[in-house]
Tab-separated table of C-alpha atoms in Angstrom:
chain	number	residue	atom	x	y	z
D	1	MET	CA	-3.102	0.351	-29.669
D	2	ARG	CA	-3.255	2.693	-33.119
D	3	LEU	CA	-3.028	6.414	-31.787
D	4	ARG	CA	-6.432	8.145	-32.214
D	5	LEU	CA	-6.009	11.777	-32.312
D	6	SER	CA	-9.880	12.505	-32.143
D	7	ASP	CA	-9.757	9.839	-29.163
D	8	ILE	CA	-7.349	12.255	-26.749
D	9	ALA	CA	-8.650	15.287	-27.409
D	10	ARG	CA	-11.994	14.065	-26.482
D	11	GLN	CA	-10.654	12.843	-22.803
D	12	ALA	CA	-8.285	15.873	-22.757
D	13	GLY	CA	-11.400	18.145	-23.537
D	14	VAL	CA	-9.169	19.614	-25.772
D	15	SER	CA	-8.520	20.261	-30.185
D	16	GLU	CA	-6.890	17.517	-32.351
D	17	ALA	CA	-4.765	20.768	-33.552
D	18	THR	CA	-3.765	20.988	-29.665
D	19	VAL	CA	-2.880	17.094	-29.245
D	20	SER	CA	-0.740	17.421	-32.349
D	21	ARG	CA	1.482	20.764	-31.572
D	22	VAL	CA	1.865	18.081	-28.071
D	23	LEU	CA	2.648	15.268	-29.706
D	24	ASN	CA	4.858	16.419	-31.911
D	25	ASP	CA	5.992	18.776	-29.020
D	26	LYS	CA	5.518	22.157	-31.048
D	27	PRO	CA	5.903	25.071	-29.225
D	28	GLY	CA	2.358	27.584	-28.339
D	29	VAL	CA	0.399	25.191	-25.815
D	30	GLY	CA	0.089	26.016	-22.118
D	31	GLN	CA	1.718	23.619	-19.618
D	32	GLN	CA	-1.486	22.908	-18.203
D	33	THR	CA	-2.805	21.871	-21.278
D	34	ARG	CA	0.001	19.733	-22.521
D	35	GLN	CA	0.227	17.701	-19.147
D	36	SER	CA	-3.656	17.010	-19.951
D	37	VAL	CA	-2.680	15.799	-23.038
D	38	LEU	CA	0.118	13.735	-22.066
D	39	THR	CA	-2.313	12.408	-18.985
D	40	ALA	CA	-5.218	11.497	-21.464
D	41	LEU	CA	-2.200	9.308	-23.180
D	42	ASP	CA	-1.499	7.471	-20.216
D	43	VAL	CA	-5.458	6.811	-19.225
D	44	LEU	CA	-6.067	5.550	-22.671
D	45	GLY	CA	-3.237	2.989	-22.547
D	46	TYR	CA	-1.053	4.701	-25.271
D	47	GLU	CA	2.394	4.759	-25.293
D	48	ARG	CA	4.369	8.801	-24.872
D	49	PRO	CA	6.010	9.463	-27.885
D	50	GLN	CA	9.757	9.010	-28.291
D	51	ALA	CA	10.302	12.564	-28.610
D	52	LEU	CA	8.585	13.493	-25.485
D	53	ARG	CA	9.674	10.535	-23.092
D	54	LYS	CA	13.045	12.675	-23.108
D	55	HIS	CA	11.365	15.249	-21.583
D	56	ALA	CA	11.788	14.172	-18.221
D	57	ILE	CA	12.175	16.935	-15.347
D	58	GLY	CA	14.236	14.932	-12.848
D	59	LEU	CA	14.250	12.089	-10.547
D	60	ILE	CA	12.636	10.849	-8.070
D	61	GLY	CA	13.414	8.197	-5.111
D	62	LEU	CA	10.892	5.563	-4.594
D	63	VAL	CA	11.490	3.077	-1.176
D	64	VAL	CA	9.874	0.041	-0.755
D	65	PRO	CA	9.746	-2.935	1.131
D	66	GLU	CA	10.526	-6.539	-0.020
D	67	LEU	CA	8.558	-7.337	-2.863
D	68	GLU	CA	7.005	-10.791	-2.011
D	69	ASN	CA	4.429	-9.460	-0.861
D	70	PRO	CA	2.401	-9.136	-3.698
D	71	ILE	CA	0.917	-5.421	-2.455
D	72	PHE	CA	4.249	-3.503	-2.470
D	73	PRO	CA	4.613	-4.027	-6.376
D	74	LEU	CA	0.837	-1.754	-6.203
D	75	TYR	CA	1.742	0.577	-4.266
D	76	ALA	CA	5.412	1.363	-6.446
D	77	GLN	CA	3.410	0.800	-9.998
D	78	THR	CA	0.631	3.158	-9.032
D	79	ILE	CA	3.405	5.369	-7.435
D	80	SER	CA	5.339	5.289	-10.135
D	81	ASN	CA	2.954	5.768	-13.053
D	82	VAL	CA	1.384	8.790	-11.205
D	83	LEU	CA	5.337	10.183	-11.091
D	84	ALA	CA	5.823	9.224	-14.897
D	85	GLY	CA	2.528	11.102	-15.672
D	86	SER	CA	4.006	13.936	-14.383
D	87	GLY	CA	7.645	13.933	-16.316
D	88	TYR	CA	9.114	12.736	-13.519
D	89	THR	CA	10.980	9.406	-14.055
D	90	PRO	CA	10.678	7.043	-10.151
D	91	VAL	CA	14.042	5.429	-9.352
D	92	LEU	CA	12.584	2.127	-7.061
D	93	CYS	CA	14.799	1.272	-4.950
D	94	THR	CA	13.416	-2.204	-3.207
D	95	GLN	CA	15.066	-3.276	0.523
D	96	THR	CA	15.647	-7.155	0.698
D	97	PRO	CA	16.756	-8.839	4.245
D	98	GLY	CA	20.751	-8.294	4.848
D	99	GLY	CA	20.469	-6.099	1.786
D	100	VAL	CA	21.011	-2.545	0.671
D	101	SER	CA	19.264	-0.720	3.889
D	102	GLU	CA	17.387	2.477	3.833
D	103	ASP	CA	19.491	4.854	4.906
D	104	GLU	CA	22.490	3.599	2.018
D	105	PHE	CA	19.073	3.800	0.022
D	106	VAL	CA	18.564	7.559	0.976
D	107	GLU	CA	22.322	8.102	0.145
D	108	MET	CA	22.167	7.060	-3.030
D	109	LEU	CA	19.636	8.993	-4.071
D	110	ARG	CA	20.718	11.809	-3.028
D	111	GLU	CA	24.169	11.729	-4.675
D	112	ARG	CA	21.812	11.223	-7.644
D	113	ALA	CA	20.391	14.402	-7.107
D	114	VAL	CA	16.758	13.538	-6.845
D	115	ALA	CA	14.215	15.758	-6.617
D	116	GLY	CA	12.128	13.962	-3.946
D	117	ILE	CA	11.999	10.487	-2.224
D	118	ILE	CA	8.551	8.425	-1.235
D	119	PHE	CA	9.085	6.082	1.674
D	120	VAL	CA	6.423	3.230	1.419
D	121	SER	CA	6.618	0.583	4.646
D	122	GLY	CA	9.686	2.090	5.938
D	123	LEU	CA	11.455	2.677	9.344
D	124	HIS	CA	9.013	5.646	9.378
D	125	ALA	CA	7.041	2.791	10.706
D	126	ASP	CA	8.865	1.069	13.202
D	127	THR	CA	8.178	2.459	16.200
D	128	THR	CA	12.095	1.833	17.721
D	129	ALA	CA	13.356	3.421	14.761
D	130	SER	CA	15.158	6.847	15.100
D	131	THR	CA	12.550	10.013	12.796
D	132	ALA	CA	15.450	12.323	12.755
D	133	ARG	CA	17.034	10.475	9.642
D	134	TYR	CA	13.706	12.306	7.984
D	135	GLN	CA	14.174	15.732	9.855
D	136	GLU	CA	17.521	16.200	8.419
D	137	LEU	CA	15.924	15.466	4.721
D	138	LYS	CA	13.074	17.803	5.717
D	139	ASP	CA	16.302	20.595	7.326
D	140	LYS	CA	17.979	19.846	3.815
D	141	ARG	CA	14.373	21.099	2.383
D	142	LEU	CA	14.519	17.756	0.221
D	143	PRO	CA	10.507	17.083	-0.434
D	144	VAL	CA	9.645	13.296	1.051
D	145	ALA	CA	6.452	11.381	1.287
D	146	PHE	CA	5.348	8.901	3.513
D	147	VAL	CA	2.742	5.661	2.730
D	148	THR	CA	2.118	3.343	6.035
D	149	GLY	CA	2.634	5.517	9.028
D	150	HIS	CA	4.045	8.549	10.295
D	151	PRO	CA	6.919	9.324	11.241
D	152	GLU	CA	6.567	11.187	14.702
D	153	GLY	CA	7.569	14.904	15.393
D	154	VAL	CA	8.165	15.468	11.528
D	155	GLU	CA	5.885	17.523	9.481
D	156	ALA	CA	5.761	16.000	6.197
D	157	ALA	CA	2.394	14.206	4.298
D	158	SER	CA	1.876	10.674	5.387
D	159	PHE	CA	-1.447	8.742	4.021
D	160	SER	CA	-1.918	5.114	5.204
D	161	CYS	CA	-5.074	2.792	5.918
D	162	ASP	CA	-6.805	2.764	9.132
D	163	ASP	CA	-5.487	-0.268	10.424
D	164	THR	CA	-7.866	0.009	13.753
D	165	VAL	CA	-10.907	0.123	11.771
D	166	ALA	CA	-9.851	-2.693	9.365
D	167	ALA	CA	-9.491	-4.810	12.414
D	168	ARG	CA	-12.791	-3.698	13.988
D	169	ILE	CA	-14.611	-4.339	10.546
D	170	ALA	CA	-13.017	-8.276	10.269
D	171	VAL	CA	-13.578	-8.863	14.083
D	172	ASP	CA	-17.707	-7.466	13.900
D	173	HIS	CA	-17.808	-9.477	10.333
D	174	LEU	CA	-16.365	-12.604	12.157
D	175	ALA	CA	-18.796	-11.946	15.561
D	176	GLY	CA	-21.793	-11.701	13.410
D	177	LEU	CA	-21.543	-15.212	12.182
D	178	GLY	CA	-21.265	-16.311	15.400
D	179	HIS	CA	-18.002	-16.431	16.032
D	180	THR	CA	-16.414	-16.204	19.439
D	181	ARG	CA	-12.975	-17.268	20.251
D	182	ILE	CA	-11.360	-15.383	17.342
D	183	GLY	CA	-7.825	-14.643	17.173
D	184	LEU	CA	-5.498	-11.963	15.519
D	185	VAL	CA	-1.895	-12.889	13.621
D	186	SER	CA	-0.327	-10.115	12.994
D	187	GLY	CA	3.519	-9.502	12.931
D	188	PRO	CA	5.741	-7.670	15.350
D	189	ASP	CA	3.985	-4.939	17.853
D	190	ARG	CA	6.841	-2.633	17.218
D	191	TYR	CA	5.002	-1.470	13.901
D	192	TRP	CA	2.513	1.756	13.708
D	193	PRO	CA	0.088	-0.747	11.328
D	194	VAL	CA	0.637	-3.439	13.853
D	195	ARG	CA	-0.139	-1.559	16.873
D	196	ARG	CA	-3.268	0.078	15.475
D	197	LYS	CA	-4.866	-3.318	14.036
D	198	ILE	CA	-4.233	-4.609	17.542
D	199	SER	CA	-6.102	-1.929	18.963
D	200	GLY	CA	-8.766	-2.071	17.204
D	201	TYR	CA	-9.216	-5.569	17.227
D	202	ARG	CA	-9.127	-5.238	21.183
D	203	ALA	CA	-12.007	-2.720	21.136
D	204	ALA	CA	-14.274	-5.160	18.883
D	205	MET	CA	-13.569	-8.036	21.262
D	206	GLN	CA	-15.195	-6.562	24.214
D	207	GLY	CA	-17.901	-8.143	24.770
D	208	VAL	CA	-17.615	-11.058	22.005
D	209	GLY	CA	-15.242	-13.184	23.855
D	210	PRO	CA	-11.503	-13.819	25.057
D	211	GLU	CA	-8.434	-12.289	23.379
D	212	LEU	CA	-6.547	-14.341	21.079
D	213	ILE	CA	-3.376	-12.833	19.638
D	214	GLU	CA	-0.369	-14.294	18.084
D	215	LEU	CA	2.270	-12.121	16.670
D	216	THR	CA	5.021	-13.262	14.662
D	217	LEU	CA	6.996	-13.433	11.662
D	218	PHE	CA	5.008	-11.252	8.574
D	219	GLY	CA	4.367	-13.803	5.452
D	220	GLU	CA	2.804	-17.218	4.696
D	221	GLN	CA	4.955	-19.375	7.316
D	222	GLY	CA	4.224	-17.084	10.302
D	223	GLY	CA	0.663	-16.513	9.447
D	224	HIS	CA	1.100	-20.619	9.476
D	225	ALA	CA	2.726	-20.903	13.261
D	226	ALA	CA	0.823	-18.299	14.207
D	227	ALA	CA	-2.800	-20.265	13.576
D	228	THR	CA	-1.678	-23.361	14.399
D	229	ARG	CA	-0.912	-22.102	17.980
D	230	LEU	CA	-4.067	-20.199	17.945
D	231	ILE	CA	-6.328	-23.263	16.888
D	232	ASP	CA	-4.372	-25.615	19.822
D	233	ARG	CA	-5.763	-22.425	22.602
D	234	GLY	CA	-9.866	-23.138	20.680
D	235	ALA	CA	-9.834	-20.316	18.248
D	236	THR	CA	-12.595	-21.222	15.683
D	237	ALA	CA	-11.798	-18.373	13.464
D	238	VAL	CA	-8.687	-15.659	12.725
D	239	VAL	CA	-7.665	-11.999	11.323
D	240	CYS	CA	-4.950	-12.005	9.708
D	241	GLY	CA	-2.779	-8.837	9.121
D	242	SER	CA	-1.914	-9.758	5.456
D	243	ASP	CA	-3.468	-12.357	2.597
D	244	MET	CA	-0.213	-13.917	2.873
D	245	MET	CA	-0.367	-14.665	6.814
D	246	ALA	CA	-4.060	-15.728	6.041
D	247	LEU	CA	-2.791	-18.156	3.452
D	248	GLY	CA	-0.566	-19.636	5.976
D	249	ALA	CA	-3.122	-19.484	8.364
D	250	ILE	CA	-5.723	-22.121	5.926
D	251	ARG	CA	-2.894	-24.159	5.501
D	252	ALA	CA	-2.553	-24.011	9.022
D	253	ALA	CA	-6.235	-25.361	9.617
D	254	GLU	CA	-6.175	-27.794	7.076
D	255	GLU	CA	-3.246	-29.757	8.575
D	256	ARG	CA	-5.954	-29.640	11.600
D	257	GLY	CA	-8.251	-31.543	9.973
D	258	LEU	CA	-10.317	-28.391	9.852
D	259	THR	CA	-12.825	-27.517	6.493
D	260	VAL	CA	-12.290	-23.705	5.128
D	261	PRO	CA	-14.629	-22.122	6.339
D	262	GLN	CA	-17.132	-25.095	7.584
D	263	GLY	CA	-14.468	-25.925	10.425
D	264	PHE	CA	-12.435	-22.239	10.407
D	265	SER	CA	-12.823	-18.902	9.405
D	266	VAL	CA	-10.000	-16.993	8.012
D	267	VAL	CA	-10.420	-13.072	7.626
D	268	GLY	CA	-7.068	-11.744	5.264
D	269	TYR	CA	-5.997	-8.126	4.823
D	270	ASP	CA	-4.714	-5.938	1.794
D	271	ASP	CA	-7.091	-8.080	-1.102
D	272	SER	CA	-3.712	-8.612	-2.889
D	273	PRO	CA	-4.097	-8.903	-6.464
D	274	LEU	CA	-5.579	-12.311	-7.361
D	275	ILE	CA	-6.628	-13.047	-3.520
D	276	ALA	CA	-10.395	-13.631	-5.185
D	277	HIS	CA	-8.629	-16.791	-6.866
D	278	THR	CA	-7.389	-18.660	-4.390
D	279	ASN	CA	-9.245	-21.896	-3.097
D	280	PRO	CA	-11.210	-20.982	-1.218
D	281	PRO	CA	-11.574	-17.433	-2.155
D	282	LEU	CA	-9.990	-15.576	0.874
D	283	THR	CA	-12.008	-13.287	2.475
D	284	THR	CA	-10.403	-10.009	3.161
D	285	VAL	CA	-10.119	-6.263	4.207
D	286	ARG	CA	-9.070	-4.706	1.450
D	287	GLN	CA	-7.397	-1.233	1.254
D	288	PRO	CA	-7.500	0.978	-1.036
D	289	VAL	CA	-3.961	1.194	-2.439
D	290	ARG	CA	-4.625	3.189	-5.596
D	291	ASP	CA	-6.139	5.967	-3.753
D	292	ILE	CA	-3.042	6.341	-1.085
D	293	ALA	CA	-0.557	5.806	-3.737
D	294	THR	CA	-1.975	8.586	-5.828
D	295	ALA	CA	-2.397	10.884	-2.878
D	296	ALA	CA	1.438	10.108	-1.495
D	297	ALA	CA	2.492	10.918	-5.257
D	298	ARG	CA	0.459	13.996	-5.863
D	299	ALA	CA	1.067	15.589	-2.219
D	300	LEU	CA	5.213	14.937	-3.286
D	301	LEU	CA	4.904	16.426	-6.743
D	302	ASP	CA	2.637	19.358	-4.969
D	303	GLU	CA	5.648	20.023	-1.891
D	304	ILE	CA	8.270	20.023	-5.247
D	305	ALA	CA	6.320	22.381	-7.051
D	306	GLY	CA	5.959	24.349	-4.259
D	307	GLN	CA	2.430	24.180	-3.070
D	308	PRO	CA	1.130	24.125	-0.056
D	309	THR	CA	0.221	19.841	1.656
D	310	PRO	CA	-0.113	18.382	4.690
D	311	SER	CA	2.002	17.897	7.129
D	312	SER	CA	0.414	15.081	9.221
D	313	GLU	CA	-0.959	12.051	8.403
D	314	TYR	CA	-4.254	10.923	6.260
D	315	LEU	CA	-6.192	7.793	6.920
D	316	PHE	CA	-8.015	6.028	4.466
D	317	ARG	CA	-10.942	3.743	5.031
D	318	PRO	CA	-10.762	0.234	4.642
D	319	GLU	CA	-13.806	-1.899	3.163
D	320	LEU	CA	-14.561	-5.483	3.877
D	321	VAL	CA	-14.724	-8.158	1.095
D	322	VAL	CA	-16.854	-10.920	1.723
D	323	ARG	CA	-15.646	-14.009	-0.020
D	324	GLY	CA	-15.399	-17.801	0.783
D	325	SER	CA	-13.325	-18.493	3.687
D	326	THR	CA	-15.867	-17.465	6.245
D	327	GLY	CA	-18.731	-18.937	7.385
D	328	ALA	CA	-21.005	-19.350	10.226
D	329	ALA	CA	-19.437	-20.728	13.817
D	330	PRO	CA	-18.967	-24.595	14.128
D	331	ARG	CA	-21.375	-25.840	16.624
D	332	GLU	CA	-20.034	-27.349	19.644
D	333	ASP	CA	-20.161	-30.719	20.416
């Protein structure tokens, strides 16, 4: 894309002369104005000039789970863009089963003198894990921020989707379609997001029908196994803890000879990239990934800059996205 000074100036609200000075790394421009021009470059999709790319302020660690679930790469991409837009270089640390642990990644990041660390769905989301590791980082004045869950007893900025509300609106949608035997498929209940989904599911199911809960491993195979058990228990619809689990549930229904949504309804969670193009298109609960990721990155940047930041968890409201995998409850013979 050809770089046009007029477009950048209009986006940043400055003169073309100011844009030129920033792009040529000339003095005489305030830091806030300089940042506005650089942000305009990013928003308009221009690459920063090579001279400006060298001016990285420092490194920031970004610790994320495995990237097989497409929602985590979206978190990583959004956070990285915000950090890069402020002159920081993100250091992505991806956990894999049997690979480098979170604590080992943190030690490596500290050795590289990172300015801060953002944790996405890490040990802080596990109720059985000690939060002392995070308090130690705070005691050493290393700025941290958390996505999906909050480490109890640690005063730090945390940002999550409201999983309690997510489960409730999914059940309400299915109940509105006439379903009474609605199941819940999710991962192990030692994780805060799972516990919150269970809480929301149970509250929504009061007066609707029996509780049908199957906890399993995260992922498509776990969703398939749990949904198979729920179908055998008479469920006509299922709320899943992720879109990947929902795809497994659809496969389980088809293997049982049930057509989705005529014979069995499925609701996912996340609204992962490309999930609208499945067959049938997946009804899901969208978590506002970009809003959550941006808030976490900005909170960390504020803490690094010495500005006040939240010291507790902020919950973002999810949104039901109705597509083609949910329908009216099948008639009983």
